[in-house]
CSV table of C-alpha atoms in Angstrom, one decimal:
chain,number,residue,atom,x,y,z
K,727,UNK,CA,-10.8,16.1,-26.0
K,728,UNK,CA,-12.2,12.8,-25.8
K,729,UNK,CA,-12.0,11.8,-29.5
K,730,UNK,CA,-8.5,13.2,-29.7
K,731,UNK,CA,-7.2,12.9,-26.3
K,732,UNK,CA,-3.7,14.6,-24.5
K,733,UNK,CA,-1.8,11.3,-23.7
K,734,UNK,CA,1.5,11.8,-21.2
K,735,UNK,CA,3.4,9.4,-19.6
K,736,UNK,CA,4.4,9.8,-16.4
K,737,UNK,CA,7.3,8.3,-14.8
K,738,UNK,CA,10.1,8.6,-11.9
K,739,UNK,CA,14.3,7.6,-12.7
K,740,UNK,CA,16.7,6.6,-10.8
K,741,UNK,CA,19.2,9.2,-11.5
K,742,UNK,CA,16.4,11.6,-9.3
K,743,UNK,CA,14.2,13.1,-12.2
K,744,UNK,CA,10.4,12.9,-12.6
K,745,UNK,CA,9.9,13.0,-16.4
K,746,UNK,CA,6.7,13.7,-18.5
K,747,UNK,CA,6.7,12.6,-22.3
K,748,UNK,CA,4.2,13.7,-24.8
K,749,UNK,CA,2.6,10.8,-26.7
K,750,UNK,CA,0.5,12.0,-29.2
K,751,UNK,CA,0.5,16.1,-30.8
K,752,UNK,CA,-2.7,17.9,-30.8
K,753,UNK,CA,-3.0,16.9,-34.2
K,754,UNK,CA,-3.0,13.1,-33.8
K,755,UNK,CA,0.2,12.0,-34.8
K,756,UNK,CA,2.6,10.3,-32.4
K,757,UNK,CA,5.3,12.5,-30.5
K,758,UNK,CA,7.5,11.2,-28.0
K,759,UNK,CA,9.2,14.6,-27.1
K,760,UNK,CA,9.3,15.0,-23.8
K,761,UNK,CA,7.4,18.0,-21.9
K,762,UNK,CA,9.3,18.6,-19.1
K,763,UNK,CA,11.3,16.9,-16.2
K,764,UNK,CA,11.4,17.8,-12.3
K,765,UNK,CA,14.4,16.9,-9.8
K,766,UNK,CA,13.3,17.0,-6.0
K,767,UNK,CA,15.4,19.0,-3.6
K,768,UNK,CA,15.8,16.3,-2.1
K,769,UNK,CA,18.1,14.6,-4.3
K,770,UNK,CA,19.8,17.2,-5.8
K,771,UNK,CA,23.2,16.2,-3.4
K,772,UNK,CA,22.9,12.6,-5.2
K,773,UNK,CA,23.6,14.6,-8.3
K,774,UNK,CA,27.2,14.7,-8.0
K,775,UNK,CA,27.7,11.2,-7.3
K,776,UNK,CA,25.9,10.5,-10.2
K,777,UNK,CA,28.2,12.3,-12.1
K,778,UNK,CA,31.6,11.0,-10.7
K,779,UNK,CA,30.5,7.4,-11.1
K,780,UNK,CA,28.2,6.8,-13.8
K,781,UNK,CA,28.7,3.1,-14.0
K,782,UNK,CA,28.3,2.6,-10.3
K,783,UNK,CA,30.7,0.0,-9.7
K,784,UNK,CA,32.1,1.0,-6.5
K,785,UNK,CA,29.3,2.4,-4.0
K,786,UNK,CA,26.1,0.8,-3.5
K,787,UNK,CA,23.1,1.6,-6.1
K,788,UNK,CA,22.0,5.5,-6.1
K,789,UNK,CA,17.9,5.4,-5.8
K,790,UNK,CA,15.8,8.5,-6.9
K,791,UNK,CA,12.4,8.5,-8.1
K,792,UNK,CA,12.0,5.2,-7.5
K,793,UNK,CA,8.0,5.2,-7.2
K,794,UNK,CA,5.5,4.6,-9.6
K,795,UNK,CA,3.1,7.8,-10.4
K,796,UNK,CA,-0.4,7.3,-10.1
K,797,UNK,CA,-3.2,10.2,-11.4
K,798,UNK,CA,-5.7,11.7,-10.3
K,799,UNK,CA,-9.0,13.0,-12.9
K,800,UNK,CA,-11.4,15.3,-12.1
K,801,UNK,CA,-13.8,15.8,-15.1
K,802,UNK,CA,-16.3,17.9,-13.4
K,803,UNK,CA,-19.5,18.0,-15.6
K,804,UNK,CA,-18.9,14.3,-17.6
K,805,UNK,CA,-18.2,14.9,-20.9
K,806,UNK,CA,-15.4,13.3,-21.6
K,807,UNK,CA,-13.3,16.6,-22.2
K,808,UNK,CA,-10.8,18.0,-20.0
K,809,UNK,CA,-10.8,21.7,-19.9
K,810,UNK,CA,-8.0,24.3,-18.3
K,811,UNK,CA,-9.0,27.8,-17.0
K,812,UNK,CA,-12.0,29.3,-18.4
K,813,UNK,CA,-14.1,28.8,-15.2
K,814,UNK,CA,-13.8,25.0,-15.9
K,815,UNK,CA,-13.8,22.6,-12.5
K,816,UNK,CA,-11.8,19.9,-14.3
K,817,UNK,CA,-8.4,19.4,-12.8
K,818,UNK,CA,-5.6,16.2,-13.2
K,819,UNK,CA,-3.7,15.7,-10.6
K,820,UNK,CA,0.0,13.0,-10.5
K,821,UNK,CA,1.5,12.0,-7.6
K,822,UNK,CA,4.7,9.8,-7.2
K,823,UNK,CA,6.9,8.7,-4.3
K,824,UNK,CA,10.3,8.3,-4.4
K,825,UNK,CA,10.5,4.4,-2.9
K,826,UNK,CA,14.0,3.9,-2.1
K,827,UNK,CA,14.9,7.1,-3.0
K,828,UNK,CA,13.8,9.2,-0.3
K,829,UNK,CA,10.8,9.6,2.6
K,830,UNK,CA,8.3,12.0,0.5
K,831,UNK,CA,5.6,11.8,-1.5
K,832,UNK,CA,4.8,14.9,-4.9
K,833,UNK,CA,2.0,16.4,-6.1
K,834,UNK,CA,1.8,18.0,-9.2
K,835,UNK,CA,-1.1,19.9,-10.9
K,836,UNK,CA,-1.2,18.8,-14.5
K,837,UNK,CA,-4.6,20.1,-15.7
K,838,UNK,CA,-2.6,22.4,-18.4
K,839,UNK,CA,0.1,19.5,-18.9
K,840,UNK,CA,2.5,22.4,-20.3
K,841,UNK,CA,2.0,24.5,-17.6
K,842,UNK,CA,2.8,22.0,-14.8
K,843,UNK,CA,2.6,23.0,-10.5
K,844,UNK,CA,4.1,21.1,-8.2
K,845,UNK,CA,0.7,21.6,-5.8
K,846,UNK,CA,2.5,20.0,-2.3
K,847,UNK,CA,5.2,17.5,-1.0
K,848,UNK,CA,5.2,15.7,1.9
K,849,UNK,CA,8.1,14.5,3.8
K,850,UNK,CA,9.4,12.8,6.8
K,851,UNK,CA,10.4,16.2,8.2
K,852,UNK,CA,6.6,17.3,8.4
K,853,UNK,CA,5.3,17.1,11.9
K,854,UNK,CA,2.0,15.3,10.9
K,855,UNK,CA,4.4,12.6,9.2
K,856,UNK,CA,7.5,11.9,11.2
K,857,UNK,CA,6.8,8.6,11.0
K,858,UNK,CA,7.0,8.1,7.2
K,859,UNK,CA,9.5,5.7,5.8
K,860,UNK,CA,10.7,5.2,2.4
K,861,UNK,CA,7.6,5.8,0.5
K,862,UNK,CA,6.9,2.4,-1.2
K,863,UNK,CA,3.5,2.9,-1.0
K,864,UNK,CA,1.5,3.7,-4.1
K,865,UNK,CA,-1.2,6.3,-3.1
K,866,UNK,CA,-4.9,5.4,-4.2
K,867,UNK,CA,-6.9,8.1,-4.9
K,868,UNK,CA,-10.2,8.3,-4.0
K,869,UNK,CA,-13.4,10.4,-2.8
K,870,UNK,CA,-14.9,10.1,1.0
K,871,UNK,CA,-18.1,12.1,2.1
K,872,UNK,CA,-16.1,13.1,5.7
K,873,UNK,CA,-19.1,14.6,7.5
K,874,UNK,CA,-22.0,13.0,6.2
K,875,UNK,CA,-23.2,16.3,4.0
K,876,UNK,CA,-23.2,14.4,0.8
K,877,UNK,CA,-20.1,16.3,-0.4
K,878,UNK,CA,-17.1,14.0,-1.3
K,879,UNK,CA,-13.6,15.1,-0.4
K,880,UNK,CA,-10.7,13.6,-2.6
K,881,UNK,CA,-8.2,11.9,-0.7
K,882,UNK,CA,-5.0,9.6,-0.8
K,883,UNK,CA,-4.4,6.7,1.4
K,884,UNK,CA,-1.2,5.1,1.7
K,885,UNK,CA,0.9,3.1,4.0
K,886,UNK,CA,3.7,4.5,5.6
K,887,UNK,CA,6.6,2.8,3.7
K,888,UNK,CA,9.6,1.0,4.2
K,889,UNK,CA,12.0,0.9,6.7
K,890,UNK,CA,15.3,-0.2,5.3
K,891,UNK,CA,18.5,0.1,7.1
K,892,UNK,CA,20.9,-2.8,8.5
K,893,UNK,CA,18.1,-3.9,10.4
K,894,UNK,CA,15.3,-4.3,7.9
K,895,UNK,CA,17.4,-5.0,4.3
K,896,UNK,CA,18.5,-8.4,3.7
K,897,UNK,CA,19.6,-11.3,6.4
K,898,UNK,CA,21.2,-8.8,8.3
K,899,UNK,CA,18.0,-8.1,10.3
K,900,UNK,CA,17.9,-11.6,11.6
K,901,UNK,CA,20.0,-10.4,13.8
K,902,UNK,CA,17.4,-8.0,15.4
K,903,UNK,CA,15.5,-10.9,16.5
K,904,UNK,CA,15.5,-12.0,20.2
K,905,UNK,CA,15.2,-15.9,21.4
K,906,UNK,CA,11.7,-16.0,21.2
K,907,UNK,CA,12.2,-15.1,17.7
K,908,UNK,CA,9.9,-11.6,17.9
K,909,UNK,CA,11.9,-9.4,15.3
K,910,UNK,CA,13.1,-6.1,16.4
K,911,UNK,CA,10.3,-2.9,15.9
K,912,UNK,CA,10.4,-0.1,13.6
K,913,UNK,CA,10.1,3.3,14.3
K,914,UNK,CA,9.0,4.9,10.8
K,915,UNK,CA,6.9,3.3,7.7
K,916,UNK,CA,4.6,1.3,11.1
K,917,UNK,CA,1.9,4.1,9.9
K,918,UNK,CA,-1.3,4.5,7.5
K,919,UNK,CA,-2.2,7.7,6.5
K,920,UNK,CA,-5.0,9.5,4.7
K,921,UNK,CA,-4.3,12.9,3.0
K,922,UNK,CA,-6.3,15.6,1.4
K,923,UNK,CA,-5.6,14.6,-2.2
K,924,UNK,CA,-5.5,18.2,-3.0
K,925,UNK,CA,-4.0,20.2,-0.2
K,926,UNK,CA,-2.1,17.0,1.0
K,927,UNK,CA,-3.3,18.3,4.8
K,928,UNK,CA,-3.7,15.5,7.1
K,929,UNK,CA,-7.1,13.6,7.5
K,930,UNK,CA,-6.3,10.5,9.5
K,931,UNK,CA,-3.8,8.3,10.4
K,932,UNK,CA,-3.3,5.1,12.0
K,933,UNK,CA,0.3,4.5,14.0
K,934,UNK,CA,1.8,2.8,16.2
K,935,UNK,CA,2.9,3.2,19.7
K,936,UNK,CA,4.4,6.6,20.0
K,937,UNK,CA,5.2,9.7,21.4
K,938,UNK,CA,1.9,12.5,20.0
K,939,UNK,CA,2.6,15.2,17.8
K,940,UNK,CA,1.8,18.6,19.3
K,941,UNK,CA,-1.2,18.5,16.5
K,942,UNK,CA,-2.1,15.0,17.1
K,943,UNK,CA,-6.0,15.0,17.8
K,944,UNK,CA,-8.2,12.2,19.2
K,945,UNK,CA,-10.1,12.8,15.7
K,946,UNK,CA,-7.3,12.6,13.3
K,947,UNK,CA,-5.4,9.4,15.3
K,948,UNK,CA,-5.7,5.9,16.1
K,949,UNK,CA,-3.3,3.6,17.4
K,950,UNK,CA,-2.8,0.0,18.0
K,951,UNK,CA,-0.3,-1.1,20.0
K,952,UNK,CA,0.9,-4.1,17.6
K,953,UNK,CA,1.4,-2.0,14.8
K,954,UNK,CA,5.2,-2.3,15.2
K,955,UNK,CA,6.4,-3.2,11.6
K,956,UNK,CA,7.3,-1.2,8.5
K,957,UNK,CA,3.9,-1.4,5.9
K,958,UNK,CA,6.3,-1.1,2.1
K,959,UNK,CA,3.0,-2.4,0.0
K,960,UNK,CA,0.4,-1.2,-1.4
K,961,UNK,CA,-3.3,-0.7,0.0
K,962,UNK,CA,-6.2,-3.4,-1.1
K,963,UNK,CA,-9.5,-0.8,-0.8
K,964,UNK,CA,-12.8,-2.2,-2.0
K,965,UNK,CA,-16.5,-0.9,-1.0
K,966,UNK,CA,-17.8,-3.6,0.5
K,967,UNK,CA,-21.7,-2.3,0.2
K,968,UNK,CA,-21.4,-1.0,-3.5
K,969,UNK,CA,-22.2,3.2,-2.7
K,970,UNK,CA,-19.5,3.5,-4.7
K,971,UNK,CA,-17.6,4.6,-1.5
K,972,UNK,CA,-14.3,2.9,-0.3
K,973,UNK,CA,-15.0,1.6,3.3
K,974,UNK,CA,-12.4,-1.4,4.0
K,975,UNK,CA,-8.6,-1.8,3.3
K,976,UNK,CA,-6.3,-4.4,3.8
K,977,UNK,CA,-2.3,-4.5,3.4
K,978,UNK,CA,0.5,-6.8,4.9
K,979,UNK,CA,3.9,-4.9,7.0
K,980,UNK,CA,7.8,-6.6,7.3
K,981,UNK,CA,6.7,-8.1,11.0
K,982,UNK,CA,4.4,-11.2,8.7
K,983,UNK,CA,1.3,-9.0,10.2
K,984,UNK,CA,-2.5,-8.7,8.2
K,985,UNK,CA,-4.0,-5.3,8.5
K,986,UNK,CA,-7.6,-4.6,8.2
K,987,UNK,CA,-8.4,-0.8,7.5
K,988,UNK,CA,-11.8,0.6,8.7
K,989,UNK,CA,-12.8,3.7,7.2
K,990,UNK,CA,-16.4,4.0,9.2
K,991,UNK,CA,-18.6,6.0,6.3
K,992,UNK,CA,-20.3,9.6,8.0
K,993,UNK,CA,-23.7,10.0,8.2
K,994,UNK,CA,-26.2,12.8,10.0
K,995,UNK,CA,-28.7,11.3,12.7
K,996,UNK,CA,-31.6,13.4,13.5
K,997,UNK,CA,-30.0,16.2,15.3
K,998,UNK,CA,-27.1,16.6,12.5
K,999,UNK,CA,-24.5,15.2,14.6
K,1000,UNK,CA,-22.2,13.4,12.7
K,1001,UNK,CA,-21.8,9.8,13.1
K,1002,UNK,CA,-18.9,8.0,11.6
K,1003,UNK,CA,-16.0,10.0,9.5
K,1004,UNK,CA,-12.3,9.8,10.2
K,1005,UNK,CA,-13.0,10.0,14.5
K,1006,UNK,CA,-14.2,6.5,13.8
K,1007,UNK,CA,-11.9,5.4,11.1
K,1008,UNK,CA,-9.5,2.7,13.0
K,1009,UNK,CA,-7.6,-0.3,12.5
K,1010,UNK,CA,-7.6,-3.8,13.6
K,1011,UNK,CA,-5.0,-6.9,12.8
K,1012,UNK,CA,-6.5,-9.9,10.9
K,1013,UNK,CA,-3.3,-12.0,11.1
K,1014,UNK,CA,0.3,-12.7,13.0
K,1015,UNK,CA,1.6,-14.7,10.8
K,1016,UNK,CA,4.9,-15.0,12.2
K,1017,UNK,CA,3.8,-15.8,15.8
K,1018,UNK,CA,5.1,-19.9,14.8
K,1019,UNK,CA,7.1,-20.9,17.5
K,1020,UNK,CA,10.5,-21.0,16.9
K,1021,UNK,CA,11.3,-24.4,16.1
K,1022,UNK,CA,8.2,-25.0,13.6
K,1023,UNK,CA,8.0,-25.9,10.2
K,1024,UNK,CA,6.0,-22.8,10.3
K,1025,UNK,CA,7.9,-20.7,12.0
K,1026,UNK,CA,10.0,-17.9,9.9
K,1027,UNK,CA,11.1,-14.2,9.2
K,1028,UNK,CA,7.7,-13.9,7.0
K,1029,UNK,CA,7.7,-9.9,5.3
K,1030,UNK,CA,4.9,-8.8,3.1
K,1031,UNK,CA,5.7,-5.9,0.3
K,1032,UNK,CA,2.8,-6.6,-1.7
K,1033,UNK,CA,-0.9,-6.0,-1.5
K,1034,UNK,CA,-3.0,-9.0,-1.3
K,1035,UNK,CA,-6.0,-10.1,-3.5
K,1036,UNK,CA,-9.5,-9.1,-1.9
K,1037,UNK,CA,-12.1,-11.5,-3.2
K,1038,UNK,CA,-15.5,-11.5,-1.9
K,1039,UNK,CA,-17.4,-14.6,-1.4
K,1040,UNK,CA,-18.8,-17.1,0.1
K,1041,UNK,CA,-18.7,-21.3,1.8
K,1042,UNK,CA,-20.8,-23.0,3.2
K,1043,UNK,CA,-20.8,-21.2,6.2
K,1044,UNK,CA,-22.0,-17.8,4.7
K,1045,UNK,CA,-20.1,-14.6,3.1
K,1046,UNK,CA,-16.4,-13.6,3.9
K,1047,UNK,CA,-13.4,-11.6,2.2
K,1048,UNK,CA,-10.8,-13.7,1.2
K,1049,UNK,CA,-7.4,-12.3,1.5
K,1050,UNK,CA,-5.1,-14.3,-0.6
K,1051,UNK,CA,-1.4,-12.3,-0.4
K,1052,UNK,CA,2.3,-13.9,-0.7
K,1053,UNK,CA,5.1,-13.6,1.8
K,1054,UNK,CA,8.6,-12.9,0.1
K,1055,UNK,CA,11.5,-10.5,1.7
K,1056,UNK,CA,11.8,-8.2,-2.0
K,1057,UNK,CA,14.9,-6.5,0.4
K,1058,UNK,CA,16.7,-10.1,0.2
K,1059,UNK,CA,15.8,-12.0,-3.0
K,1060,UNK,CA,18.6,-14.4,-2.8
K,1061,UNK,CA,17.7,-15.6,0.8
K,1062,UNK,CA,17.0,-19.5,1.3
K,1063,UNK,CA,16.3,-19.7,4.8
K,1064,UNK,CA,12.8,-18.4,4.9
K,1065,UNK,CA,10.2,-20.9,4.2
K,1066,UNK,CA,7.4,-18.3,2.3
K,1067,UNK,CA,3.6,-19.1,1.7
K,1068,UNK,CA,0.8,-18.1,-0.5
K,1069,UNK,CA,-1.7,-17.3,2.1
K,1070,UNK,CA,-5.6,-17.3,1.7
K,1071,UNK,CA,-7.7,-15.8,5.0
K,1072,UNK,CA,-11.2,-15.8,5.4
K,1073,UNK,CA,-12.4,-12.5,7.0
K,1074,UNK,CA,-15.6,-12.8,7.9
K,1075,UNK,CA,-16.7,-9.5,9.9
K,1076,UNK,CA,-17.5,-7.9,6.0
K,1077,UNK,CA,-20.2,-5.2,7.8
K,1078,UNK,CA,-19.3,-1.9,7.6
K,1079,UNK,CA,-17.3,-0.9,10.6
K,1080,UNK,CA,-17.9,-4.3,12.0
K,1081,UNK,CA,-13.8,-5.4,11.9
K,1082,UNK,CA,-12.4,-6.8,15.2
K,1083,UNK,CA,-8.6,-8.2,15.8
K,1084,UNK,CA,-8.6,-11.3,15.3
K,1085,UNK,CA,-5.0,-12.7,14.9
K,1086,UNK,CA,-5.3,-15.8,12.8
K,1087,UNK,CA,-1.9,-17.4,13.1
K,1088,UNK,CA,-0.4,-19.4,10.7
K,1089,UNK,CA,-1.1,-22.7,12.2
K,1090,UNK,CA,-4.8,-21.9,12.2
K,1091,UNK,CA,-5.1,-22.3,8.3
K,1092,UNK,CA,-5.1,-25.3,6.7
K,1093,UNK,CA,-2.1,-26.6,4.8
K,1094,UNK,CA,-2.9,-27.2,1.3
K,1095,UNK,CA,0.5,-27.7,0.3
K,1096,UNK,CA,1.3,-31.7,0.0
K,1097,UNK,CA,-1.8,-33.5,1.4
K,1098,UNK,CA,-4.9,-35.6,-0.1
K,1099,UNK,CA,-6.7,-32.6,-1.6
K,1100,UNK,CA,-4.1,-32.7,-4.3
K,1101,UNK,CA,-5.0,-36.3,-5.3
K,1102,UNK,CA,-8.8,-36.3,-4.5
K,1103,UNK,CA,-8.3,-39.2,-2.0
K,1104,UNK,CA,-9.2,-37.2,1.2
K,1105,UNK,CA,-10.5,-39.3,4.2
K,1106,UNK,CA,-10.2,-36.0,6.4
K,1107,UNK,CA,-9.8,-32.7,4.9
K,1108,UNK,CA,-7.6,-30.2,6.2
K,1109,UNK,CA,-9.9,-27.6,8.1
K,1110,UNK,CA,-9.7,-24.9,5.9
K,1111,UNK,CA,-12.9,-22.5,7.8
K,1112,UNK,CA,-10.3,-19.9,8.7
K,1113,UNK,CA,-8.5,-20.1,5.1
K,1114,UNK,CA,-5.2,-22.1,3.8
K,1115,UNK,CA,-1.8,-21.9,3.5
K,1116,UNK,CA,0.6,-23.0,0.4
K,1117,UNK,CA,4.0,-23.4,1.4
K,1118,UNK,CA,6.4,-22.6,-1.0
K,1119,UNK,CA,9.4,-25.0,-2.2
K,1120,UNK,CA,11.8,-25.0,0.5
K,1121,UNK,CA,13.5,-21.6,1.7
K,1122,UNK,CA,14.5,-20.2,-1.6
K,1123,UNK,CA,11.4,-19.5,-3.2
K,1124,UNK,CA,9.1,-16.7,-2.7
K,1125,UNK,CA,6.5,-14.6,-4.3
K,1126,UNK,CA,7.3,-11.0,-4.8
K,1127,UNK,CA,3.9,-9.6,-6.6
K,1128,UNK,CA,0.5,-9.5,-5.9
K,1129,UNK,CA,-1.5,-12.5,-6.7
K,1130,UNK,CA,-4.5,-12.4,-9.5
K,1131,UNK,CA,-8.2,-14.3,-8.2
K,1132,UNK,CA,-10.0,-15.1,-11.3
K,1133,UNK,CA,-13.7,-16.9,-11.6
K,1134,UNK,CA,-12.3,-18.8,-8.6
K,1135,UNK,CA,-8.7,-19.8,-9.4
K,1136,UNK,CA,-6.0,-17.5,-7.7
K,1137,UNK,CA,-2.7,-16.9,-10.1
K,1138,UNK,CA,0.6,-16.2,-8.8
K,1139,UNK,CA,4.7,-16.0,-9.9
K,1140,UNK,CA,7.1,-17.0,-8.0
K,1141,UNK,CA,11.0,-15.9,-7.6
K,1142,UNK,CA,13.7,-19.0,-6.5
């Protein structure tokens, strides 16, 4: 209930088991004992190895769950108290993926926490998700009116995840870069996807170039032919007209790409056609940050795991979104021939549905990172309309989180 409230912690382990602790007993006191724990068929084979080597000193690092579980609460008339069977519409809901571990993603009905369902999985193998990569992605959960009705539809939207592998993980996939410097293409995690947070059916997803599933629909796919890189991080979502409906998302992929999501909200005109919903949901890029000639101070082998701040604002020029986000290869932490950047992007087409590419290269923010602004003796300052960029301290450092914009000051670690 809510004045004595079931508390359980969920979490994933690397030796390939989904655990659920108890935190508190119905009566109050504090428990600990854990309710029950799930291994995926999927890494039952790692098992064994587990096993023979416990201490892992000879082959590489065994991943398992390796993704952070995020819930889902339905608490259907308000009041604070979640209610099992009984004719009761509340429901919880946990998903988790496994990261390194695996291409899938779990969820589990936990409305009777002692009597937990696994509900669906999806994985790679899945025709509507061939192209899902190691599922890095944390899913947010959220509610979408899909045909204008008024009815909301809980949903999950996610990238589609790393790609890993000799080309992607550490300065090995320099080597998939041609002269020019363009970096080889992925052919899995380059997605977006939106699910059906309780049936995990397919809604919409955004790849790109391909070959069409057999159930591939003009309705439930958009593509964009520069959507060539692996997208590990995290989705930014944020209603940008404050219905209380998510309508704009923004994440960074492993090519040094900015991706602006457009989820176009339905609505009826006069004849009850529907206008907007997922047919219209579509993507578009903000930035190529790694388009620097090679040969520039600028240019690089820029990667993005990490969501990026969404702040919205205003200058002098009228209201934008600023995307602040960090570039840092998390695959390759002791690299130190990558100069990184903290990153801040003015995105001005905030209308719904209004997003356009746009491409912002690096070279067309301003660099804020050793000139007069940090003195206050500016005779010229750099032309920051389009944004700024902060280059880090020389190629070893980089930032590996996302950043934190508070009352105007942006916060963010770094990792040298």
């Amino acid at each position: 209930t809510k004045d004595n409230p079931d508390i359980r912690l969920f979490f994933g382990t690397n030796d390939g088991v989904f655990h659920v602790v108890r935190n508190t007993s119905p009566d109050g006191s504090e428990s600990g004992e854990e309710g029950f724990a799930f291994v995926p068929l999927e890494l039952l084979p790692g098992q064994a190895a587990l096993q023979a080597n416990g201490q892992q000193t000879v082959e590489p690092h065994i991943y398992g769950l390796d993704g952070e579980a995020v819930s889902y609460v339905i608490d259907a008339d308000g009041d604070g108290n979640l209610v099992s069977g009984n004719g009761s519409n509340d429901s919880v809901m946990v998903y988790i993926g496994m990261r390194r571990g695996g291409k899938a993603l779990y969820a589990f009905n936990m409305t009777d926490p002692d009597a937990p369902l696994l509900e669906w999985k999806i994985t790679s193998e899945d025709t509507d998700f061939t192209q899902l990569g190691m599922t890095f992605s944390r899913p947010f959960a959220t509610e979408i009116d899909l045909d204008g009705d008024g009815t909301r539809t809980p949903l999950l939207i996610f990238a589609g995840g790393y790609n890993g592998g000799w080309m992607k993980d550490g300065s090995n996939a320099r080597i998939g870069k041609d002269i020019d410097g363009n970096r080889a293409a992925d052919d899995i995690g380059n997605a977006i996807y939106v699910v059906n947070a309780e049936t995990g059916a397919l809604v919409w997803k955004a790849l790109g170039p391909g070959v069409d599933n057999a159930s591939d629909t003009a309705d439930s796919v958009f593509r964009h032919v520069d959507m060539l890189h692996s997208i590990p991080s995290n989705i930014s979502l944020l209603d940008t007209n404050g219905n209380e409906i998510v309508d704009r998302g923004y994440d960074g992929d492993t090519g040094g790409n900015i991706w602006r999501i457009e989820l176009v909200e339905a609505t009826l005109d006069v004849d009850n056609n529907v206008i907007g919903g997922p047919k219209d949901w579509y993507v578009t890029r903000l930035a190529d940050l790694d388009s620097a000639p090679v040969g520039t101070p600028e240019a690089g082998d820029l990667r993005f795991f990490h969501a990026p701040d969404v702040v919205q604002t205003r200058d002098s020029t009228g209201d934008y979104d600023a995307i602040v986000i960090a570039s840092g290869n998390r695959a390759d932490p002791l690299d130190t021939d990558v100069q990184n950047y903290l990153f801040m992007i003015k995105d001005r087409n905030i209308g719904v549905g209004a997003g356009a590419d746009t491409g912002y290269a690096t070279m067309n923010l301003g660099d804020i990172t050793d000139n007069c602004l940090q003195n206050d003796s500016c005779i010229a300052d750099p032309d920051l309309a389009r944004g700024w960029r902060l280059g880090l301290e020389g190629g070893d450092e980089k930032m590996l989180s996302t950043p934190l914009t508070l009352a105007g000051t942006v916060y963010a670690t770094s990792y040298i």
